[in-house]
PDB file of C-alpha atoms in Angstrom:
ATOM      1  CA  UNK A 200    -231.634  57.191 -65.186  1.00  0.00           C
ATOM      2  CA  UNK A 201    -232.129  53.816 -66.155  1.00  0.00           C
ATOM      3  CA  UNK A 202    -229.114  51.321 -66.705  1.00  0.00           C
ATOM      4  CA  UNK A 203    -228.822  47.568 -67.059  1.00  0.00           C
ATOM      5  CA  UNK A 204    -226.941  47.364 -63.799  1.00  0.00           C
ATOM      6  CA  UNK A 205    -225.328  49.460 -61.298  1.00  0.00           C
ATOM      7  CA  UNK A 206    -222.744  49.078 -58.708  1.00  0.00           C
ATOM      8  CA  UNK A 207    -223.421  49.019 -54.817  1.00  0.00           C
ATOM      9  CA  UNK A 208    -222.512  52.390 -53.339  1.00  0.00           C
ATOM     10  CA  UNK A 209    -221.288  52.666 -49.853  1.00  0.00           C
ATOM     11  CA  UNK A 210    -221.148  55.572 -47.474  1.00  0.00           C
ATOM     12  CA  UNK A 211    -217.641  55.711 -45.746  1.00  0.00           C
ATOM     13  CA  UNK A 212    -215.818  58.325 -43.395  1.00  0.00           C
ATOM     14  CA  UNK A 213    -212.167  59.543 -43.200  1.00  0.00           C
ATOM     15  CA  UNK A 214    -210.535  61.864 -40.847  1.00  0.00           C
ATOM     16  CA  UNK A 215    -208.139  64.107 -42.519  1.00  0.00           C
ATOM     17  CA  UNK A 216    -206.151  66.994 -41.144  1.00  0.00           C
ATOM     18  CA  UNK A 217    -206.582  70.466 -43.029  1.00  0.00           C
ATOM     19  CA  UNK A 218    -204.667  73.587 -41.927  1.00  0.00           C
ATOM     20  CA  UNK A 219    -203.627  71.772 -38.627  1.00  0.00           C
ATOM     21  CA  UNK A 220    -207.473  70.730 -37.642  1.00  0.00           C
ATOM     22  CA  UNK A 221    -208.745  67.601 -37.689  1.00  0.00           C
ATOM     23  CA  UNK A 222    -212.090  66.944 -39.502  1.00  0.00           C
ATOM     24  CA  UNK A 223    -214.056  64.108 -40.621  1.00  0.00           C
ATOM     25  CA  UNK A 224    -215.132  63.569 -44.139  1.00  0.00           C
ATOM     26  CA  UNK A 225    -218.302  61.309 -45.574  1.00  0.00           C
ATOM     27  CA  UNK A 226    -217.437  59.986 -48.904  1.00  0.00           C
ATOM     28  CA  UNK A 227    -219.293  57.660 -51.238  1.00  0.00           C
ATOM     29  CA  UNK A 228    -217.505  54.609 -52.512  1.00  0.00           C
ATOM     30  CA  UNK A 229    -218.053  52.206 -55.388  1.00  0.00           C
ATOM     31  CA  UNK A 230    -216.203  49.640 -57.477  1.00  0.00           C
ATOM     32  CA  UNK A 231    -214.603  46.107 -57.680  1.00  0.00           C
ATOM     33  CA  UNK A 232    -212.183  45.516 -54.612  1.00  0.00           C
ATOM     34  CA  UNK A 233    -209.890  44.017 -57.110  1.00  0.00           C
ATOM     35  CA  UNK A 234    -209.353  47.157 -59.255  1.00  0.00           C
ATOM     36  CA  UNK A 235    -205.751  47.759 -59.735  1.00  0.00           C
ATOM     37  CA  UNK A 236    -206.018  51.196 -61.748  1.00  0.00           C
ATOM     38  CA  UNK A 237    -206.119  54.712 -60.348  1.00  0.00           C
ATOM     39  CA  UNK A 238    -209.585  55.546 -58.521  1.00  0.00           C
ATOM     40  CA  UNK A 239    -211.781  57.919 -60.265  1.00  0.00           C
ATOM     41  CA  UNK A 240    -212.481  60.906 -57.713  1.00  0.00           C
ATOM     42  CA  UNK A 241    -215.450  62.762 -58.085  1.00  0.00           C
ATOM     43  CA  UNK A 242    -215.705  66.477 -56.909  1.00  0.00           C
ATOM     44  CA  UNK A 243    -218.897  68.313 -56.428  1.00  0.00           C
ATOM     45  CA  UNK A 244    -219.393  72.039 -56.716  1.00  0.00           C
ATOM     46  CA  UNK A 245    -220.152  74.691 -53.812  1.00  0.00           C
ATOM     47  CA  UNK A 246    -223.405  75.372 -52.112  1.00  0.00           C
ATOM     48  CA  UNK A 247    -226.327  73.599 -53.309  1.00  0.00           C
ATOM     49  CA  UNK A 248    -224.346  70.359 -53.977  1.00  0.00           C
ATOM     50  CA  UNK A 249    -222.846  67.303 -52.477  1.00  0.00           C
ATOM     51  CA  UNK A 250    -221.424  63.980 -53.597  1.00  0.00           C
ATOM     52  CA  UNK A 251    -224.801  62.519 -53.568  1.00  0.00           C
ATOM     53  CA  UNK A 252    -226.365  65.377 -55.730  1.00  0.00           C
ATOM     54  CA  UNK A 253    -224.024  65.853 -58.944  1.00  0.00           C
ATOM     55  CA  UNK A 254    -222.988  62.051 -58.992  1.00  0.00           C
ATOM     56  CA  UNK A 255    -226.096  60.308 -58.023  1.00  0.00           C
ATOM     57  CA  UNK A 256    -226.268  58.492 -61.390  1.00  0.00           C
ATOM     58  CA  UNK A 257    -222.512  58.619 -62.486  1.00  0.00           C
ATOM     59  CA  UNK A 258    -220.957  57.018 -59.450  1.00  0.00           C
ATOM     60  CA  UNK A 259    -222.753  53.641 -59.683  1.00  0.00           C
ATOM     61  CA  UNK A 260    -222.354  53.496 -63.288  1.00  0.00           C
ATOM     62  CA  UNK A 261    -218.596  53.932 -63.024  1.00  0.00           C
ATOM     63  CA  UNK A 262    -218.259  51.758 -60.135  1.00  0.00           C
ATOM     64  CA  UNK A 263    -219.356  48.639 -62.348  1.00  0.00           C
ATOM     65  CA  UNK A 264    -215.964  48.641 -63.613  1.00  0.00           C
ATOM     66  CA  UNK A 265    -213.894  51.267 -61.851  1.00  0.00           C
ATOM     67  CA  UNK A 266    -212.906  52.178 -58.268  1.00  0.00           C
ATOM     68  CA  UNK A 267    -214.696  55.360 -57.598  1.00  0.00           C
ATOM     69  CA  UNK A 268    -214.690  57.959 -54.604  1.00  0.00           C
ATOM     70  CA  UNK A 269    -216.774  60.768 -54.082  1.00  0.00           C
ATOM     71  CA  UNK A 270    -216.330  63.001 -50.825  1.00  0.00           C
ATOM     72  CA  UNK A 271    -218.528  65.532 -49.488  1.00  0.00           C
ATOM     73  CA  UNK A 272    -216.337  68.731 -49.227  1.00  0.00           C
ATOM     74  CA  UNK A 273    -216.248  70.360 -45.796  1.00  0.00           C
ATOM     75  CA  UNK A 274    -219.581  72.216 -45.002  1.00  0.00           C
ATOM     76  CA  UNK A 275    -221.669  70.162 -47.391  1.00  0.00           C
ATOM     77  CA  UNK A 276    -223.651  66.854 -47.074  1.00  0.00           C
ATOM     78  CA  UNK A 277    -222.611  64.756 -44.224  1.00  0.00           C
ATOM     79  CA  UNK A 278    -218.990  65.871 -43.677  1.00  0.00           C
ATOM     80  CA  UNK A 279    -217.808  68.245 -40.969  1.00  0.00           C
ATOM     81  CA  UNK A 280    -218.482  71.920 -41.345  1.00  0.00           C
ATOM     82  CA  UNK A 281    -215.666  74.059 -39.392  1.00  0.00           C
ATOM     83  CA  UNK A 282    -216.278  77.533 -38.807  1.00  0.00           C
ATOM     84  CA  UNK A 283    -213.788  78.887 -41.204  1.00  0.00           C
ATOM     85  CA  UNK A 284    -213.245  80.990 -44.196  1.00  0.00           C
ATOM     86  CA  UNK A 285    -213.692  78.684 -46.938  1.00  0.00           C
ATOM     87  CA  UNK A 286    -211.460  79.243 -49.981  1.00  0.00           C
ATOM     88  CA  UNK A 287    -210.603  77.346 -53.127  1.00  0.00           C
ATOM     89  CA  UNK A 288    -207.018  76.817 -51.344  1.00  0.00           C
ATOM     90  CA  UNK A 289    -208.794  75.209 -48.564  1.00  0.00           C
ATOM     91  CA  UNK A 290    -210.725  72.961 -50.500  1.00  0.00           C
ATOM     92  CA  UNK A 291    -207.638  72.112 -52.644  1.00  0.00           C
ATOM     93  CA  UNK A 292    -205.888  71.174 -49.537  1.00  0.00           C
ATOM     94  CA  UNK A 293    -208.818  69.026 -48.385  1.00  0.00           C
ATOM     95  CA  UNK A 294    -208.401  67.199 -51.606  1.00  0.00           C
ATOM     96  CA  UNK A 295    -204.890  66.444 -50.945  1.00  0.00           C
ATOM     97  CA  UNK A 296    -205.498  65.415 -47.333  1.00  0.00           C
ATOM     98  CA  UNK A 297    -208.373  63.166 -48.424  1.00  0.00           C
ATOM     99  CA  UNK A 298    -206.190  61.228 -51.020  1.00  0.00           C
ATOM    100  CA  UNK A 299    -203.324  61.132 -48.258  1.00  0.00           C
ATOM    101  CA  UNK A 300    -205.728  59.644 -46.089  1.00  0.00           C
ATOM    102  CA  UNK A 301    -206.650  56.792 -48.230  1.00  0.00           C
ATOM    103  CA  UNK A 302    -203.030  56.307 -49.439  1.00  0.00           C
ATOM    104  CA  UNK A 303    -204.094  57.203 -52.967  1.00  0.00           C
ATOM    105  CA  UNK A 304    -201.383  58.874 -55.125  1.00  0.00           C
ATOM    106  CA  UNK A 305    -202.336  58.293 -58.700  1.00  0.00           C
ATOM    107  CA  UNK A 306    -205.887  59.429 -59.550  1.00  0.00           C
ATOM    108  CA  UNK A 307    -208.461  60.264 -62.416  1.00  0.00           C
ATOM    109  CA  UNK A 308    -210.366  63.441 -61.531  1.00  0.00           C
ATOM    110  CA  UNK A 309    -213.936  64.514 -62.391  1.00  0.00           C
ATOM    111  CA  UNK A 310    -215.023  67.931 -61.179  1.00  0.00           C
ATOM    112  CA  UNK A 311    -218.230  69.979 -61.670  1.00  0.00           C
ATOM    113  CA  UNK A 312    -218.114  73.891 -61.296  1.00  0.00           C
ATOM    114  CA  UNK A 313    -215.822  74.809 -58.195  1.00  0.00           C
ATOM    115  CA  UNK A 314    -214.947  70.978 -58.113  1.00  0.00           C
ATOM    116  CA  UNK A 315    -213.425  71.466 -61.715  1.00  0.00           C
ATOM    117  CA  UNK A 316    -211.367  74.216 -60.433  1.00  0.00           C
ATOM    118  CA  UNK A 317    -210.067  71.936 -57.537  1.00  0.00           C
ATOM    119  CA  UNK A 318    -209.235  69.120 -60.197  1.00  0.00           C
ATOM    120  CA  UNK A 319    -207.534  71.422 -62.314  1.00  0.00           C
ATOM    121  CA  UNK A 320    -205.490  73.154 -59.682  1.00  0.00           C
ATOM    122  CA  UNK A 321    -204.302  69.732 -58.500  1.00  0.00           C
ATOM    123  CA  UNK A 322    -203.191  68.641 -61.845  1.00  0.00           C
ATOM    124  CA  UNK A 323    -201.504  71.768 -62.536  1.00  0.00           C
ATOM    125  CA  UNK A 324    -199.582  71.724 -59.376  1.00  0.00           C
ATOM    126  CA  UNK A 325    -197.858  68.412 -59.269  1.00  0.00           C
ATOM    127  CA  UNK A 326    -200.597  65.946 -58.402  1.00  0.00           C
ATOM    128  CA  UNK A 327    -200.507  62.742 -60.060  1.00  0.00           C
ATOM    129  CA  UNK A 328    -203.421  62.689 -62.512  1.00  0.00           C
ATOM    130  CA  UNK A 329    -203.883  60.342 -65.373  1.00  0.00           C
ATOM    131  CA  UNK A 330    -207.143  61.762 -66.619  1.00  0.00           C
ATOM    132  CA  UNK A 331    -209.075  64.834 -66.154  1.00  0.00           C
ATOM    133  CA  UNK A 332    -212.924  65.799 -66.689  1.00  0.00           C
ATOM    134  CA  UNK A 333    -213.719  69.444 -66.134  1.00  0.00           C
ATOM    135  CA  UNK A 334    -217.635  69.703 -66.153  1.00  0.00           C
ATOM    136  CA  UNK A 335    -218.888  73.289 -66.629  1.00  0.00           C
ATOM    137  CA  UNK A 336    -215.789  74.165 -64.774  1.00  0.00           C
ATOM    138  CA  UNK A 337    -214.789  77.186 -62.642  1.00  0.00           C
ATOM    139  CA  UNK A 338    -211.101  78.318 -62.975  1.00  0.00           C
ATOM    140  CA  UNK A 339    -211.179  78.825 -66.972  1.00  0.00           C
ATOM    141  CA  UNK A 340    -212.032  82.538 -67.119  1.00  0.00           C
ATOM    142  CA  UNK A 341    -211.201  85.717 -65.161  1.00  0.00           C
ATOM    143  CA  UNK A 342    -214.627  87.459 -65.308  1.00  0.00           C
ATOM    144  CA  UNK A 343    -218.411  86.940 -65.941  1.00  0.00           C
ATOM    145  CA  UNK A 344    -221.373  89.338 -66.486  1.00  0.00           C
ATOM    146  CA  UNK A 345    -222.805  88.617 -63.098  1.00  0.00           C
ATOM    147  CA  UNK A 346    -219.758  89.014 -60.870  1.00  0.00           C
ATOM    148  CA  UNK A 347    -219.889  92.742 -60.263  1.00  0.00           C
ATOM    149  CA  UNK A 348    -223.611  92.304 -58.980  1.00  0.00           C
ATOM    150  CA  UNK A 349    -222.571  89.221 -56.899  1.00  0.00           C
ATOM    151  CA  UNK A 350    -219.599  91.266 -55.426  1.00  0.00           C
ATOM    152  CA  UNK A 351    -221.952  93.785 -54.370  1.00  0.00           C
ATOM    153  CA  UNK A 352    -224.534  91.631 -52.671  1.00  0.00           C
ATOM    154  CA  UNK A 353    -221.884  89.607 -50.769  1.00  0.00           C
ATOM    155  CA  UNK A 354    -220.943  92.685 -49.063  1.00  0.00           C
ATOM    156  CA  UNK A 355    -224.432  93.699 -47.885  1.00  0.00           C
ATOM    157  CA  UNK A 356    -224.490  93.239 -44.096  1.00  0.00           C
ATOM    158  CA  UNK A 357    -226.464  90.087 -43.062  1.00  0.00           C
ATOM    159  CA  UNK A 358    -226.299  88.831 -46.491  1.00  0.00           C
ATOM    160  CA  UNK A 359    -225.495  85.172 -45.398  1.00  0.00           C
ATOM    161  CA  UNK A 360    -228.379  85.055 -42.430  1.00  0.00           C
ATOM    162  CA  UNK A 361    -230.770  86.307 -45.264  1.00  0.00           C
ATOM    163  CA  UNK A 362    -229.748  83.781 -47.694  1.00  0.00           C
ATOM    164  CA  UNK A 363    -229.822  80.878 -45.459  1.00  0.00           C
ATOM    165  CA  UNK A 364    -233.232  81.890 -43.937  1.00  0.00           C
ATOM    166  CA  UNK A 365    -234.653  82.092 -47.457  1.00  0.00           C
ATOM    167  CA  UNK A 366    -233.918  78.583 -48.207  1.00  0.00           C
ATOM    168  CA  UNK A 367    -234.599  77.216 -44.843  1.00  0.00           C
ATOM    169  CA  UNK A 368    -238.143  78.867 -44.630  1.00  0.00           C
ATOM    170  CA  UNK A 369    -239.163  78.618 -48.166  1.00  0.00           C
ATOM    171  CA  UNK A 370    -238.490  75.130 -49.909  1.00  0.00           C
ATOM    172  CA  UNK A 371    -239.506  76.584 -53.282  1.00  0.00           C
ATOM    173  CA  UNK A 372    -236.555  78.827 -53.094  1.00  0.00           C
ATOM    174  CA  UNK A 373    -234.504  75.627 -53.937  1.00  0.00           C
ATOM    175  CA  UNK A 374    -236.535  75.021 -56.925  1.00  0.00           C
ATOM    176  CA  UNK A 375    -236.480  78.360 -58.120  1.00  0.00           C
ATOM    177  CA  UNK A 376    -232.494  78.776 -57.729  1.00  0.00           C
ATOM    178  CA  UNK A 377    -232.097  75.374 -59.767  1.00  0.00           C
ATOM    179  CA  UNK A 378    -234.493  76.776 -62.266  1.00  0.00           C
ATOM    180  CA  UNK A 379    -232.212  79.671 -62.852  1.00  0.00           C
ATOM    181  CA  UNK A 380    -229.114  77.539 -63.144  1.00  0.00           C
ATOM    182  CA  UNK A 381    -230.616  74.823 -65.331  1.00  0.00           C
ATOM    183  CA  UNK A 382    -232.563  74.048 -68.331  1.00  0.00           C
ATOM    184  CA  UNK A 383    -234.001  70.623 -67.305  1.00  0.00           C
ATOM    185  CA  UNK A 384    -234.893  70.393 -63.585  1.00  0.00           C
ATOM    186  CA  UNK A 385    -236.600  67.198 -62.706  1.00  0.00           C
ATOM    187  CA  UNK A 386    -238.786  67.032 -59.548  1.00  0.00           C
ATOM    188  CA  UNK A 387    -236.156  64.279 -58.306  1.00  0.00           C
ATOM    189  CA  UNK A 388    -233.241  66.785 -58.697  1.00  0.00           C
ATOM    190  CA  UNK A 389    -234.897  69.351 -56.654  1.00  0.00           C
ATOM    191  CA  UNK A 390    -235.923  66.986 -53.945  1.00  0.00           C
ATOM    192  CA  UNK A 391    -232.265  65.770 -53.744  1.00  0.00           C
ATOM    193  CA  UNK A 392    -231.000  69.379 -53.530  1.00  0.00           C
ATOM    194  CA  UNK A 393    -233.776  70.264 -50.816  1.00  0.00           C
ATOM    195  CA  UNK A 394    -232.697  67.412 -48.792  1.00  0.00           C
ATOM    196  CA  UNK A 395    -229.003  68.231 -49.206  1.00  0.00           C
ATOM    197  CA  UNK A 396    -228.880  72.095 -48.687  1.00  0.00           C
ATOM    198  CA  UNK A 397    -228.039  73.108 -45.116  1.00  0.00           C
ATOM    199  CA  UNK A 398    -227.350  76.486 -43.233  1.00  0.00           C
ATOM    200  CA  UNK A 399    -223.786  75.151 -43.331  1.00  0.00           C
ATOM    201  CA  UNK A 400    -223.535  74.663 -46.951  1.00  0.00           C
ATOM    202  CA  UNK A 401    -225.148  77.972 -47.798  1.00  0.00           C
ATOM    203  CA  UNK A 402    -222.375  79.556 -45.213  1.00  0.00           C
ATOM    204  CA  UNK A 403    -219.744  77.795 -47.306  1.00  0.00           C
ATOM    205  CA  UNK A 404    -221.232  79.120 -50.298  1.00  0.00           C
ATOM    206  CA  UNK A 405    -221.248  82.665 -49.250  1.00  0.00           C
ATOM    207  CA  UNK A 406    -217.826  82.771 -47.660  1.00  0.00           C
ATOM    208  CA  UNK A 407    -216.392  80.975 -50.671  1.00  0.00           C
ATOM    209  CA  UNK A 408    -217.796  83.559 -53.101  1.00  0.00           C
ATOM    210  CA  UNK A 409    -216.700  86.255 -50.889  1.00  0.00           C
ATOM    211  CA  UNK A 410    -213.228  85.168 -51.356  1.00  0.00           C
ATOM    212  CA  UNK A 411    -213.441  84.441 -54.950  1.00  0.00           C
ATOM    213  CA  UNK A 412    -215.632  87.445 -56.447  1.00  0.00           C
ATOM    214  CA  UNK A 413    -213.257  90.294 -56.251  1.00  0.00           C
ATOM    215  CA  UNK A 414    -213.900  93.980 -57.302  1.00  0.00           C
ATOM    216  CA  UNK A 415    -211.133  93.194 -60.224  1.00  0.00           C
ATOM    217  CA  UNK A 416    -212.740  89.965 -61.191  1.00  0.00           C
ATOM    218  CA  UNK A 417    -212.704  86.396 -60.365  1.00  0.00           C
ATOM    219  CA  UNK A 418    -209.856  85.277 -58.078  1.00  0.00           C
ATOM    220  CA  UNK A 419    -208.980  81.863 -59.367  1.00  0.00           C
ATOM    221  CA  UNK A 420    -208.246  81.468 -63.007  1.00  0.00           C
ATOM    222  CA  UNK A 421    -205.887  78.967 -64.644  1.00  0.00           C
ATOM    223  CA  UNK A 422    -206.540  79.962 -68.338  1.00  0.00           C
ATOM    224  CA  UNK A 423    -202.910  81.138 -68.725  1.00  0.00           C
ATOM    225  CA  UNK A 424    -201.494  77.841 -67.390  1.00  0.00           C
ATOM    226  CA  UNK A 425    -203.620  75.460 -69.462  1.00  0.00           C
ATOM    227  CA  UNK A 426    -200.907  74.858 -72.007  1.00  0.00           C
ATOM    228  CA  UNK A 427    -198.824  73.023 -69.310  1.00  0.00           C
ATOM    229  CA  UNK A 428    -201.225  70.004 -69.060  1.00  0.00           C
ATOM    230  CA  UNK A 429    -200.121  67.022 -70.573  1.00  0.00           C
ATOM    231  CA  UNK A 430    -202.706  64.465 -69.724  1.00  0.00           C
ATOM    232  CA  UNK A 431    -205.929  63.398 -71.439  1.00  0.00           C
ATOM    233  CA  UNK A 432    -208.546  65.950 -70.567  1.00  0.00           C
ATOM    234  CA  UNK A 433    -212.287  66.135 -71.483  1.00  0.00           C
ATOM    235  CA  UNK A 434    -214.371  69.167 -71.045  1.00  0.00           C
ATOM    236  CA  UNK A 435    -217.986  68.841 -70.651  1.00  0.00           C
ATOM    237  CA  UNK A 436    -220.387  72.060 -70.842  1.00  0.00           C
ATOM    238  CA  UNK A 437    -223.945  72.774 -71.121  1.00  0.00           C
ATOM    239  CA  UNK A 438    -224.718  75.043 -74.118  1.00  0.00           C
ATOM    240  CA  UNK A 439    -227.212  77.178 -72.295  1.00  0.00           C
ATOM    241  CA  UNK A 440    -224.847  77.569 -68.855  1.00  0.00           C
ATOM    242  CA  UNK A 441    -226.017  80.984 -67.349  1.00  0.00           C
ATOM    243  CA  UNK A 442    -223.054  80.915 -64.834  1.00  0.00           C
ATOM    244  CA  UNK A 443    -219.869  79.959 -66.741  1.00  0.00           C
ATOM    245  CA  UNK A 444    -220.114  80.515 -70.717  1.00  0.00           C
ATOM    246  CA  UNK A 445    -219.584  77.511 -72.954  1.00  0.00           C
ATOM    247  CA  UNK A 446    -216.861  79.464 -74.637  1.00  0.00           C
ATOM    248  CA  UNK A 447    -214.909  78.916 -71.500  1.00  0.00           C
ATOM    249  CA  UNK A 448    -214.609  75.146 -72.135  1.00  0.00           C
ATOM    250  CA  UNK A 449    -214.250  75.587 -75.634  1.00  0.00           C
ATOM    251  CA  UNK A 450    -211.093  77.944 -75.383  1.00  0.00           C
ATOM    252  CA  UNK A 451    -209.639  75.650 -73.057  1.00  0.00           C
ATOM    253  CA  UNK A 452    -209.913  72.691 -75.234  1.00  0.00           C
ATOM    254  CA  UNK A 453    -207.938  74.706 -77.821  1.00  0.00           C
ATOM    255  CA  UNK A 454    -205.118  75.551 -75.070  1.00  0.00           C
ATOM    256  CA  UNK A 455    -204.807  72.027 -73.593  1.00  0.00           C
ATOM    257  CA  UNK A 456    -202.806  69.884 -76.117  1.00  0.00           C
ATOM    258  CA  UNK A 457    -204.455  66.663 -75.311  1.00  0.00           C
ATOM    259  CA  UNK A 458    -208.084  68.035 -74.627  1.00  0.00           C
ATOM    260  CA  UNK A 459    -211.484  67.739 -76.501  1.00  0.00           C
ATOM    261  CA  UNK A 460    -214.801  69.591 -75.520  1.00  0.00           C
ATOM    262  CA  UNK A 461    -218.250  68.097 -75.465  1.00  0.00           C
ATOM    263  CA  UNK A 462    -221.138  70.534 -75.584  1.00  0.00           C
ATOM    264  CA  UNK A 463    -224.427  69.282 -74.545  1.00  0.00           C
ATOM    265  CA  UNK A 464    -227.322  70.954 -75.890  1.00  0.00           C
ATOM    266  CA  UNK A 465    -230.422  72.136 -74.112  1.00  0.00           C
ATOM    267  CA  UNK A 466    -228.284  72.003 -70.690  1.00  0.00           C
ATOM    268  CA  UNK A 467    -227.515  74.445 -68.310  1.00  0.00           C
ATOM    269  CA  UNK A 468    -225.122  74.235 -65.707  1.00  0.00           C
ATOM    270  CA  UNK A 469    -225.582  70.879 -64.331  1.00  0.00           C
ATOM    271  CA  UNK A 470    -225.015  68.213 -66.978  1.00  0.00           C
ATOM    272  CA  UNK A 471    -224.906  65.128 -64.508  1.00  0.00           C
ATOM    273  CA  UNK A 472    -228.399  65.909 -63.559  1.00  0.00           C
ATOM    274  CA  UNK A 473    -229.939  67.469 -66.467  1.00  0.00           C
ATOM    275  CA  UNK A 474    -228.901  65.148 -69.195  1.00  0.00           C
ATOM    276  CA  UNK A 475    -227.486  62.017 -67.026  1.00  0.00           C
ATOM    277  CA  UNK A 476    -227.754  59.466 -69.899  1.00  0.00           C
ATOM    278  CA  UNK A 477    -225.676  61.450 -72.301  1.00  0.00           C
ATOM    279  CA  UNK A 478    -223.313  62.797 -69.663  1.00  0.00           C
ATOM    280  CA  UNK A 479    -222.850  59.349 -68.434  1.00  0.00           C
ATOM    281  CA  UNK A 480    -222.057  58.110 -71.684  1.00  0.00           C
ATOM    282  CA  UNK A 481    -219.666  60.699 -72.719  1.00  0.00           C
ATOM    283  CA  UNK A 482    -217.487  60.446 -69.447  1.00  0.00           C
ATOM    284  CA  UNK A 483    -217.610  56.595 -69.208  1.00  0.00           C
ATOM    285  CA  UNK A 484    -216.222  56.268 -72.864  1.00  0.00           C
ATOM    286  CA  UNK A 485    -213.457  58.771 -72.039  1.00  0.00           C
ATOM    287  CA  UNK A 486    -212.440  57.156 -68.745  1.00  0.00           C
TER     288      UNK A 486
END
């Protein structure tokens, strides 16, 4: 993406305590030191993602005027990868611990996919959130057509090892996976994911999915609580997202009193990387 100017992005580390265990998180930071507003915290998705993937273009643009923080969640990027059962609750606890470690109370949250569910859950359960951006967000529906098949695969013995070996031994598997999730997949995007994905992140993906994809449907769904939100909320969704239907965000925008929905055409599950110029403009104007 081309912009007139972007902010310098720093890589930093924070030690947090989650479920009684100390872990080290890497996070990216940008923005003027004198910024006196609530920082913007960017939350990536599960598995093939990390702070430097989804937010590669948005972070330095927002950092021109705002304080911005983007952590690598445990098991992803350069953060620690404890051998645990990764769950949405665990990642929500990680978000709270991360903010506490930096003495941050009030925030503006931007979350994509699973990161959207973390942001939404934090806002609904008492977090001091001044603005919310949900991008192709998880947590807005109770089920999806692919869930029964995914539920079955996750219970095949050795599936985790098969998944990890497939990506590790065949780099083209990353490109194939992204092609199934997106409409516009640039070579740069593929290369960024190939550099980022690790056995740890794939293990975190499989364990999280195993907890979330239940025989009766998806575990985390905030659909019936959306009316409780009283903060400015923007929902962004790729029209052709094959994972979470655009109808989820359109319905959520009607249920949240202070929300609007922006649908990006010719775009799949990853608007920040598929349509970065449009996505950055929409999010920057909202924030």
